[in-house]
Amino acid sequence: AVGAGKSVFCRALVQTLVGDPELVVPSPTYTFVQDYTTAGGVPLSHYDLYRLEGLEDDKRRLIGLPEAFAKGVTVIEWPEYLGEAAPASHLEVRLRHANDGGREGRNAMVFASGSRWEAVVASLKALLSGAQ
């Protein structure tokens, strides 16, 4: 949903992975993609697919999604517009508005597709359950 915090989450994730909390991370709404390099030297591509709604799958390939998936980390806002370009194995974070006792906040739900990501989510759940 619009205003759920996708851009803020992605900005913080990119800053963390790059290792620079002061890094300016513009929204790729109009450029479709912004490229970075993680602190470990891995290519990182940040996509915003909002403007791709209704676009044919062959046109989606023109923005370099298959190459981004193959070369490193890919962070995608509005992944529901991936169509057939969605990788079989991926980690998905869904954000939604939450109203908790009059305070506005967000809920994050994490979903895994593929055994690699299922292991990551299981580790995350174990870590979070121990922190409560």
Short mmCIF file of C-alpha atoms in Angstrom, two decimals:
data_model
loop_
_atom_site.label_atom_id
_atom_site.label_comp_id
_atom_site.label_asym_id
_atom_site.label_seq_id
_atom_site.Cartn_x
_atom_site.Cartn_y
_atom_site.Cartn_z
CA ALA A 1 0.00 0.00 0.00
CA VAL A 2 1.08 3.56 -0.59
CA GLY A 3 2.61 5.07 2.55
CA ALA A 4 3.26 1.74 4.27
CA GLY A 5 6.96 2.53 4.69
CA LYS A 6 8.51 0.64 1.76
CA SER A 7 10.86 3.46 0.78
CA VAL A 8 11.94 4.13 4.37
CA PHE A 9 12.58 0.41 4.94
CA CYS A 10 14.51 0.06 1.66
CA ARG A 11 16.56 3.19 2.38
CA ALA A 12 17.59 1.84 5.81
CA LEU A 13 18.33 -1.60 4.34
CA VAL A 14 20.54 -0.13 1.60
CA GLN A 15 22.37 2.11 4.09
CA THR A 16 22.96 -0.89 6.35
CA LEU A 17 24.15 -3.21 3.59
CA VAL A 18 26.44 -0.53 2.14
CA GLY A 19 27.72 0.29 5.63
CA ASP A 20 27.01 4.01 5.44
CA PRO A 21 24.13 5.33 7.61
CA GLU A 22 24.54 8.79 6.03
CA LEU A 23 24.28 7.54 2.44
CA VAL A 24 21.68 9.42 0.42
CA VAL A 25 19.36 6.75 -1.02
CA PRO A 26 16.92 8.36 -3.46
CA SER A 27 13.73 6.60 -4.41
CA PRO A 28 14.11 4.91 -7.81
CA THR A 29 10.46 5.66 -8.69
CA TYR A 30 11.37 7.48 -11.91
CA THR A 31 14.72 5.86 -12.69
CA PHE A 32 13.39 2.35 -11.86
CA VAL A 33 16.74 1.33 -10.32
CA GLN A 34 19.60 2.69 -8.23
CA ASP A 35 22.79 0.61 -8.02
CA TYR A 36 25.15 0.34 -5.05
CA THR A 37 27.89 -1.95 -3.74
CA THR A 38 27.56 -3.56 -0.31
CA ALA A 39 30.26 -3.25 2.32
CA GLY A 40 31.31 -6.79 1.31
CA GLY A 41 31.68 -5.84 -2.37
CA VAL A 42 28.43 -7.45 -3.58
CA PRO A 43 26.39 -5.56 -6.21
CA LEU A 44 23.10 -4.22 -4.81
CA SER A 45 20.22 -3.01 -6.98
CA HIS A 46 17.25 -1.11 -5.52
CA TYR A 47 14.17 -1.15 -7.77
CA ASP A 48 10.82 0.61 -7.53
CA LEU A 49 8.35 -1.07 -9.89
CA TYR A 50 5.29 1.04 -9.11
CA ARG A 51 5.21 2.56 -12.59
CA LEU A 52 5.38 -0.88 -14.25
CA GLU A 53 1.78 -1.79 -13.45
CA GLY A 54 0.17 -3.21 -16.58
CA LEU A 55 3.44 -3.46 -18.53
CA GLU A 56 4.04 -6.66 -20.51
CA ASP A 57 6.57 -9.11 -19.09
CA ASP A 58 8.95 -8.76 -22.05
CA LYS A 59 9.16 -5.01 -21.45
CA ARG A 60 9.92 -5.55 -17.75
CA ARG A 61 13.10 -7.42 -18.74
CA LEU A 62 14.42 -4.22 -20.32
CA ILE A 63 15.17 -2.70 -16.91
CA GLY A 64 17.76 -5.37 -16.10
CA LEU A 65 15.93 -7.49 -13.56
CA PRO A 66 17.32 -10.87 -14.68
CA GLU A 67 20.86 -9.50 -14.58
CA ALA A 68 20.31 -7.96 -11.13
CA PHE A 69 18.98 -11.25 -9.77
CA ALA A 70 22.00 -13.10 -11.14
CA LYS A 71 24.75 -10.75 -9.93
CA GLY A 72 23.91 -9.85 -6.34
CA VAL A 73 21.31 -8.51 -3.93
CA THR A 74 18.10 -7.06 -5.34
CA VAL A 75 15.71 -4.98 -3.22
CA ILE A 76 12.34 -4.33 -4.86
CA GLU A 77 9.54 -1.98 -3.92
CA TRP A 78 6.19 -3.06 -5.39
CA PRO A 79 7.29 -6.64 -6.20
CA GLU A 80 3.72 -7.54 -7.15
CA TYR A 81 4.49 -5.87 -10.49
CA LEU A 82 7.30 -8.34 -11.27
CA GLY A 83 4.94 -10.62 -13.19
CA GLU A 84 6.74 -13.63 -14.64
CA ALA A 85 10.11 -12.02 -13.84
CA ALA A 86 9.80 -12.97 -10.15
CA PRO A 87 12.54 -15.38 -9.05
CA ALA A 88 11.40 -18.73 -7.64
CA SER A 89 13.62 -18.30 -4.57
CA HIS A 90 13.24 -15.02 -2.72
CA LEU A 91 12.60 -13.30 0.60
CA GLU A 92 9.57 -11.02 0.82
CA VAL A 93 8.89 -8.38 3.47
CA ARG A 94 5.32 -7.05 3.53
CA LEU A 95 4.67 -3.83 5.42
CA ARG A 96 1.28 -2.63 6.56
CA HIS A 97 -0.10 0.13 8.74
CA ALA A 98 -0.71 -0.77 12.38
CA ASN A 99 -2.59 1.27 14.93
CA ASP A 100 -1.54 0.25 18.40
CA GLY A 101 -3.33 2.11 21.17
CA GLY A 102 -3.51 5.36 19.23
CA ARG A 103 0.13 5.19 18.11
CA GLU A 104 0.65 4.79 14.40
CA GLY A 105 3.23 2.21 13.41
CA ARG A 106 3.99 -0.54 10.96
CA ASN A 107 3.86 -4.30 11.01
CA ALA A 108 6.41 -6.25 8.99
CA MET A 109 5.69 -9.79 7.83
CA VAL A 110 8.51 -11.87 6.36
CA PHE A 111 7.86 -14.69 3.89
CA ALA A 112 10.30 -17.12 2.32
CA SER A 113 10.21 -18.87 -1.00
CA GLY A 114 12.87 -21.55 -1.46
CA SER A 115 14.85 -23.56 1.09
CA ARG A 116 17.68 -21.01 1.36
CA TRP A 117 15.29 -18.26 2.44
CA GLU A 118 13.20 -20.59 4.61
CA ALA A 119 16.34 -21.20 6.68
CA VAL A 120 16.93 -17.44 6.96
CA VAL A 121 13.34 -16.84 8.15
CA ALA A 122 13.61 -19.71 10.65
CA SER A 123 16.79 -18.15 12.08
CA LEU A 124 15.13 -14.74 12.22
CA LYS A 125 12.12 -16.17 14.08
CA ALA A 126 14.40 -17.92 16.57
CA LEU A 127 16.36 -14.72 17.12
CA LEU A 128 13.24 -12.61 17.62
CA SER A 129 11.51 -15.12 19.89
CA GLY A 130 14.55 -15.04 22.20
CA ALA A 131 14.45 -11.24 22.32
CA GLN A 132 10.92 -11.01 23.68
#
